[in-house]
Amino acid sequence: MLIGEVYGKTGTKHFNFRAYKEIQKLDFVTIKDENNDWILCQVDDVASQTEGEDGVKNTAKVTVIGRRKEGMLETLRKSIPPRSLVYSADRKVIQEVLNLSKKGLYIGLLEANKDCEVFLDPKNLVSKHVAVLAQTGAGKSY
């Protein structure tokens, strides 16, 4: 779903966009690159301001995560073009770019996208260092 348009100064790691729809901090959004590949990004900050008698203008600051190519997370080498269209990220793109497997131990849902389940591979858990961090009462023991 189309939710906005990139404006102002852009780069390979950050950009701003004007939002046509309601957005929240931590929302995942996507843009298309020159090859028509989806690039996953996440909203860092949301701001609102009045704009004349027309109402309220919402803007967002975004961090670019990247795209998945040949199994590797690839970051951008070119800046995001101003006026690029911004879309809400669908579950498939989020899972692919963040490499969220459908196998392993279920640990919960992504905070920013409640329909994305997160699983951990038990083989990786015992072969590497792992930390589970959260405040008291957040469900670490569960």
mmCIF file of C-alpha atoms in Angstrom:
data_model
loop_
_atom_site.group_PDB
_atom_site.id
_atom_site.type_symbol
_atom_site.label_atom_id
_atom_site.label_comp_id
_atom_site.label_asym_id
_atom_site.label_seq_id
_atom_site.Cartn_x
_atom_site.Cartn_y
_atom_site.Cartn_z
ATOM 1 C CA MET A 1 0.000 0.000 0.000
ATOM 2 C CA LEU A 2 1.351 3.416 -0.973
ATOM 3 C CA ILE A 3 1.924 5.538 2.131
ATOM 4 C CA GLY A 4 4.179 8.416 1.127
ATOM 5 C CA GLU A 5 6.891 10.076 -0.929
ATOM 6 C CA VAL A 6 10.593 10.721 -0.236
ATOM 7 C CA TYR A 7 11.592 14.391 0.035
ATOM 8 C CA GLY A 8 14.629 16.517 0.889
ATOM 9 C CA LYS A 9 18.187 15.341 1.433
ATOM 10 C CA THR A 10 18.631 11.582 0.987
ATOM 11 C CA GLY A 11 21.482 9.132 1.378
ATOM 12 C CA THR A 12 22.309 5.445 1.360
ATOM 13 C CA LYS A 13 21.375 5.008 5.031
ATOM 14 C CA HIS A 14 18.639 7.556 5.763
ATOM 15 C CA PHE A 15 15.842 9.541 4.151
ATOM 16 C CA ASN A 16 12.677 11.420 5.078
ATOM 17 C CA PHE A 17 9.230 11.019 3.603
ATOM 18 C CA ARG A 18 5.882 12.781 3.654
ATOM 19 C CA ALA A 19 3.224 10.374 4.824
ATOM 20 C CA TYR A 20 -0.170 10.162 3.132
ATOM 21 C CA LYS A 21 -1.420 7.716 5.759
ATOM 22 C CA GLU A 22 -0.940 7.231 9.503
ATOM 23 C CA ILE A 23 2.522 5.901 10.383
ATOM 24 C CA GLN A 24 4.245 4.934 13.615
ATOM 25 C CA LYS A 25 7.769 4.687 14.892
ATOM 26 C CA LEU A 26 9.290 1.243 14.125
ATOM 27 C CA ASP A 27 6.953 0.590 11.159
ATOM 28 C CA PHE A 28 8.634 -1.227 8.274
ATOM 29 C CA VAL A 29 8.396 0.479 4.892
ATOM 30 C CA THR A 30 9.765 -0.307 1.447
ATOM 31 C CA ILE A 31 10.888 1.527 -1.653
ATOM 32 C CA LYS A 32 11.898 0.171 -5.047
ATOM 33 C CA ASP A 33 15.411 0.605 -6.435
ATOM 34 C CA GLU A 34 16.369 1.198 -10.068
ATOM 35 C CA ASN A 35 16.164 -2.576 -10.705
ATOM 36 C CA ASN A 36 12.636 -2.731 -9.257
ATOM 37 C CA ASP A 37 13.868 -4.662 -6.169
ATOM 38 C CA TRP A 38 12.266 -3.952 -2.798
ATOM 39 C CA ILE A 39 14.473 -2.226 -0.226
ATOM 40 C CA LEU A 40 13.427 -2.655 3.403
ATOM 41 C CA CYS A 41 13.545 0.357 5.722
ATOM 42 C CA GLN A 42 12.319 1.162 9.235
ATOM 43 C CA VAL A 43 10.749 4.341 10.609
ATOM 44 C CA ASP A 44 12.939 5.935 13.305
ATOM 45 C CA ASP A 45 10.873 8.998 14.111
ATOM 46 C CA VAL A 46 7.509 10.498 13.204
ATOM 47 C CA ALA A 47 6.646 14.202 13.282
ATOM 48 C CA SER A 48 3.415 16.116 12.701
ATOM 49 C CA GLN A 49 2.822 19.785 12.048
ATOM 50 C CA THR A 50 -0.072 21.928 10.952
ATOM 51 C CA GLU A 51 -0.010 23.037 7.347
ATOM 52 C CA GLY A 52 -2.159 26.104 6.800
ATOM 53 C CA GLU A 53 -5.870 25.452 6.779
ATOM 54 C CA ASP A 54 -5.389 22.150 4.966
ATOM 55 C CA GLY A 55 -4.740 20.173 8.121
ATOM 56 C CA VAL A 56 -1.806 18.225 9.473
ATOM 57 C CA LYS A 57 1.297 17.069 7.628
ATOM 58 C CA ASN A 58 3.011 13.897 8.877
ATOM 59 C CA THR A 59 6.648 13.157 8.111
ATOM 60 C CA ALA A 60 8.958 10.305 9.021
ATOM 61 C CA LYS A 61 12.711 9.794 9.365
ATOM 62 C CA VAL A 62 13.721 6.389 8.043
ATOM 63 C CA THR A 63 16.756 4.095 8.297
ATOM 64 C CA VAL A 64 17.524 1.921 5.280
ATOM 65 C CA ILE A 65 18.071 -1.746 6.165
ATOM 66 C CA GLY A 66 18.759 -3.061 2.650
ATOM 67 C CA ARG A 67 17.799 -5.985 0.424
ATOM 68 C CA ARG A 68 18.645 -9.678 0.358
ATOM 69 C CA LYS A 69 20.798 -10.794 -2.617
ATOM 70 C CA GLU A 70 22.098 -14.336 -2.969
ATOM 71 C CA GLY A 71 21.494 -15.000 0.719
ATOM 72 C CA MET A 72 23.402 -11.918 1.936
ATOM 73 C CA LEU A 73 22.034 -8.649 3.298
ATOM 74 C CA GLU A 74 23.114 -5.972 0.845
ATOM 75 C CA THR A 75 23.205 -2.296 1.773
ATOM 76 C CA LEU A 76 22.781 0.484 -0.749
ATOM 77 C CA ARG A 77 25.594 2.002 -2.759
ATOM 78 C CA LYS A 78 23.491 4.804 -4.279
ATOM 79 C CA SER A 79 21.368 7.340 -2.446
ATOM 80 C CA ILE A 80 17.602 7.054 -2.425
ATOM 81 C CA PRO A 81 16.189 9.257 -5.206
ATOM 82 C CA PRO A 82 13.991 12.110 -3.943
ATOM 83 C CA ARG A 83 10.319 11.632 -4.868
ATOM 84 C CA SER A 84 10.626 7.847 -4.607
ATOM 85 C CA LEU A 85 7.343 6.307 -3.534
ATOM 86 C CA VAL A 86 7.188 4.710 -0.080
ATOM 87 C CA TYR A 87 5.031 1.655 0.618
ATOM 88 C CA SER A 88 4.138 -0.219 3.782
ATOM 89 C CA ALA A 89 6.268 -3.375 3.896
ATOM 90 C CA ASP A 90 4.479 -6.663 3.540
ATOM 91 C CA ARG A 91 5.303 -9.693 5.648
ATOM 92 C CA LYS A 92 7.065 -11.540 2.818
ATOM 93 C CA VAL A 93 9.593 -8.723 2.224
ATOM 94 C CA ILE A 94 10.253 -8.310 5.959
ATOM 95 C CA GLN A 95 10.825 -12.035 6.447
ATOM 96 C CA GLU A 96 13.086 -12.300 3.402
ATOM 97 C CA VAL A 97 15.299 -9.284 4.147
ATOM 98 C CA LEU A 98 15.563 -9.981 7.899
ATOM 99 C CA ASN A 99 16.095 -13.683 7.127
ATOM 100 C CA LEU A 100 13.261 -14.756 9.429
ATOM 101 C CA SER A 101 12.980 -18.513 9.057
ATOM 102 C CA LYS A 102 9.780 -20.497 9.517
ATOM 103 C CA LYS A 103 11.748 -23.263 11.238
ATOM 104 C CA GLY A 104 13.147 -23.629 14.723
ATOM 105 C CA LEU A 105 12.022 -22.404 18.110
ATOM 106 C CA TYR A 106 9.180 -19.913 18.059
ATOM 107 C CA ILE A 107 10.041 -16.904 20.241
ATOM 108 C CA GLY A 108 7.320 -14.406 19.363
ATOM 109 C CA LEU A 109 6.202 -11.720 16.952
ATOM 110 C CA LEU A 110 8.012 -8.658 15.655
ATOM 111 C CA GLU A 111 6.981 -5.654 17.725
ATOM 112 C CA ALA A 112 6.635 -3.490 14.618
ATOM 113 C CA ASN A 113 4.722 -6.052 12.572
ATOM 114 C CA LYS A 114 2.552 -8.405 14.586
ATOM 115 C CA ASP A 115 1.983 -10.824 11.693
ATOM 116 C CA CYS A 116 5.715 -11.689 11.394
ATOM 117 C CA GLU A 117 6.657 -14.663 13.524
ATOM 118 C CA VAL A 118 10.249 -15.007 14.754
ATOM 119 C CA PHE A 119 11.971 -18.373 15.077
ATOM 120 C CA LEU A 120 15.494 -19.227 16.252
ATOM 121 C CA ASP A 121 17.502 -22.116 14.846
ATOM 122 C CA PRO A 122 18.484 -24.338 17.809
ATOM 123 C CA LYS A 123 21.751 -25.317 16.080
ATOM 124 C CA ASN A 124 22.839 -21.684 16.036
ATOM 125 C CA LEU A 125 21.785 -21.221 19.658
ATOM 126 C CA VAL A 126 24.148 -23.862 20.991
ATOM 127 C CA SER A 127 27.057 -23.040 18.688
ATOM 128 C CA LYS A 128 27.197 -19.292 19.366
ATOM 129 C CA HIS A 129 26.746 -16.840 22.206
ATOM 130 C CA VAL A 130 23.143 -15.832 22.860
ATOM 131 C CA ALA A 131 21.615 -13.253 25.205
ATOM 132 C CA VAL A 132 17.947 -12.704 25.951
ATOM 133 C CA LEU A 133 17.489 -9.201 27.302
ATOM 134 C CA ALA A 134 14.318 -7.526 28.508
ATOM 135 C CA GLN A 135 12.889 -5.742 31.504
ATOM 136 C CA THR A 136 11.386 -7.626 34.424
ATOM 137 C CA GLY A 137 8.054 -9.194 33.530
ATOM 138 C CA ALA A 138 8.642 -9.165 29.768
ATOM 139 C CA GLY A 139 8.533 -12.973 29.399
ATOM 140 C CA LYS A 140 12.198 -14.013 29.225
ATOM 141 C CA SER A 141 11.609 -17.178 31.239
ATOM 142 C CA TYR A 142 8.683 -18.200 29.071
#
